Amino acid sequence: GSRSQKDKDEKEEVLIFKGLKYDTSKYISFDVFLNEDEDVNTNELDKVEFAGSYVNLPYVHAHNKRMDYGETFQLDITELLEDIGLEDDDTITVTVVPKKGGDVISIQSVAIEFLEG
């Protein structure tokens, strides 16, 4: 890669989902994959590209439906990018695969940010 070892030691690449909205009384789960292919077949996603999962457990005491606005979810993807050889790529496709209840979620934005270690 073009980045020096010093750079890699000091920076962490984090995938940040902003503005998650969903009904908190429902169980919601989605998996996140990273890849460079635009035409992703969600049935053939490589486990190597698996970045992590988001899970919301329903609030048992929720008598009224409540949408969560602006929740942020982040995943450290530094090692993953190196493992699948994407650390120098300009474009990375982020694929979100709902496991259950994913139809009630919306995501405002997804960004990859560098954090100084």
Coordinates of C-alpha atoms in Angstrom, one line a residue:
G1 CA 0.0 0.0 0.0
S2 CA 1.0 3.6 -0.3
R3 CA 0.5 4.4 3.3
S4 CA 3.5 3.9 5.6
Q5 CA 3.4 1.7 8.6
K6 CA 3.6 4.8 10.8
D7 CA 0.4 6.1 9.2
K8 CA -1.4 2.8 9.8
D9 CA -0.4 2.7 13.4
E10 CA -1.6 6.2 14.1
K11 CA -4.9 6.3 12.1
E12 CA -8.0 4.2 12.6
E13 CA -10.5 4.0 9.8
V14 CA -14.1 4.0 11.2
L15 CA -17.3 3.4 9.4
I16 CA -19.9 5.7 10.8
F17 CA -23.7 5.4 10.3
K18 CA -25.5 8.5 11.3
G19 CA -29.2 9.2 11.8
L20 CA -30.5 5.7 12.4
K21 CA -34.3 5.8 12.7
Y22 CA -36.5 2.9 13.7
D23 CA -39.3 1.7 15.9
T24 CA -37.5 0.9 19.2
S25 CA -40.2 -1.6 20.2
K26 CA -39.1 -4.0 17.4
Y27 CA -36.1 -6.2 17.1
I28 CA -33.8 -4.9 14.4
S29 CA -30.6 -6.3 13.1
F30 CA -28.5 -5.7 10.0
D31 CA -25.1 -6.9 8.9
V32 CA -22.6 -4.6 7.2
F33 CA -20.2 -5.6 4.5
L34 CA -17.5 -3.8 2.6
N35 CA -16.6 -4.4 -0.9
E36 CA -15.5 -2.8 -4.1
D37 CA -18.1 -4.3 -6.4
E38 CA -21.0 -2.1 -7.3
D39 CA -23.2 -5.0 -8.3
V40 CA -23.3 -6.8 -5.0
N41 CA -25.3 -10.0 -4.7
T42 CA -26.3 -10.1 -1.1
N43 CA -26.6 -13.9 -1.2
E44 CA -23.0 -14.3 -2.1
L45 CA -21.3 -11.9 0.3
D46 CA -17.9 -13.1 1.3
K47 CA -17.5 -13.5 5.1
V48 CA -14.1 -11.9 4.7
E49 CA -15.9 -8.7 3.8
F50 CA -18.1 -8.8 6.9
A51 CA -17.6 -5.6 9.0
G52 CA -20.0 -6.1 11.8
S53 CA -23.6 -6.1 12.9
Y54 CA -26.1 -3.7 14.4
V55 CA -28.7 -5.0 16.8
N56 CA -31.5 -3.2 18.6
L57 CA -33.3 -5.3 21.2
P58 CA -36.9 -4.1 21.7
Y59 CA -37.8 -2.3 24.8
V60 CA -40.2 -4.5 26.7
H61 CA -41.7 -1.6 28.5
A62 CA -42.3 0.5 25.4
H63 CA -46.1 1.1 25.6
N64 CA -45.9 3.6 22.8
K65 CA -44.0 3.3 19.6
R66 CA -41.0 5.5 19.5
M67 CA -38.7 6.3 16.7
D68 CA -35.1 6.8 17.6
Y69 CA -33.7 9.8 15.7
G70 CA -30.1 10.5 15.0
E71 CA -28.6 7.5 16.7
T72 CA -25.0 6.9 15.6
F73 CA -23.4 3.5 15.1
Q74 CA -19.8 3.0 14.2
L75 CA -17.5 0.1 13.3
D76 CA -13.7 0.1 13.3
I77 CA -12.7 -1.2 9.8
T78 CA -9.0 -0.6 9.8
E79 CA -7.9 -4.2 9.8
L80 CA -10.8 -5.3 7.6
L81 CA -9.7 -2.9 4.8
E82 CA -6.2 -4.3 5.0
D83 CA -7.4 -7.9 5.0
I84 CA -9.5 -7.5 1.8
G85 CA -7.0 -5.1 0.2
L86 CA -9.2 -2.0 0.1
E87 CA -7.1 0.4 2.2
D88 CA -5.9 2.3 -0.9
D89 CA -9.2 2.2 -2.8
D90 CA -10.9 5.5 -3.5
T91 CA -14.3 4.0 -3.6
I92 CA -15.6 1.4 -1.2
T93 CA -19.1 0.0 -1.4
V94 CA -20.9 -0.4 1.9
T95 CA -23.6 -3.0 1.8
V96 CA -26.2 -3.2 4.5
V97 CA -28.1 -6.5 4.8
P98 CA -31.2 -6.5 7.0
K99 CA -31.6 -9.7 9.0
K100 CA -35.0 -9.0 10.5
G101 CA -37.1 -5.9 10.8
G102 CA -34.8 -4.0 8.6
D103 CA -37.7 -2.5 6.7
V104 CA -38.4 -0.1 9.5
I105 CA -34.9 1.5 9.6
S106 CA -33.5 4.4 7.7
I107 CA -30.0 5.6 7.7
Q108 CA -29.3 9.2 7.0
S109 CA -25.7 8.9 6.0
V110 CA -22.7 6.5 6.0
A111 CA -19.2 7.8 6.0
I112 CA -15.7 6.5 6.5
E113 CA -13.7 8.7 8.7
F114 CA -10.1 8.6 9.9
L115 CA -9.5 8.9 13.6
E116 CA -6.1 9.8 15.0
G117 CA -5.0 7.0 17.1

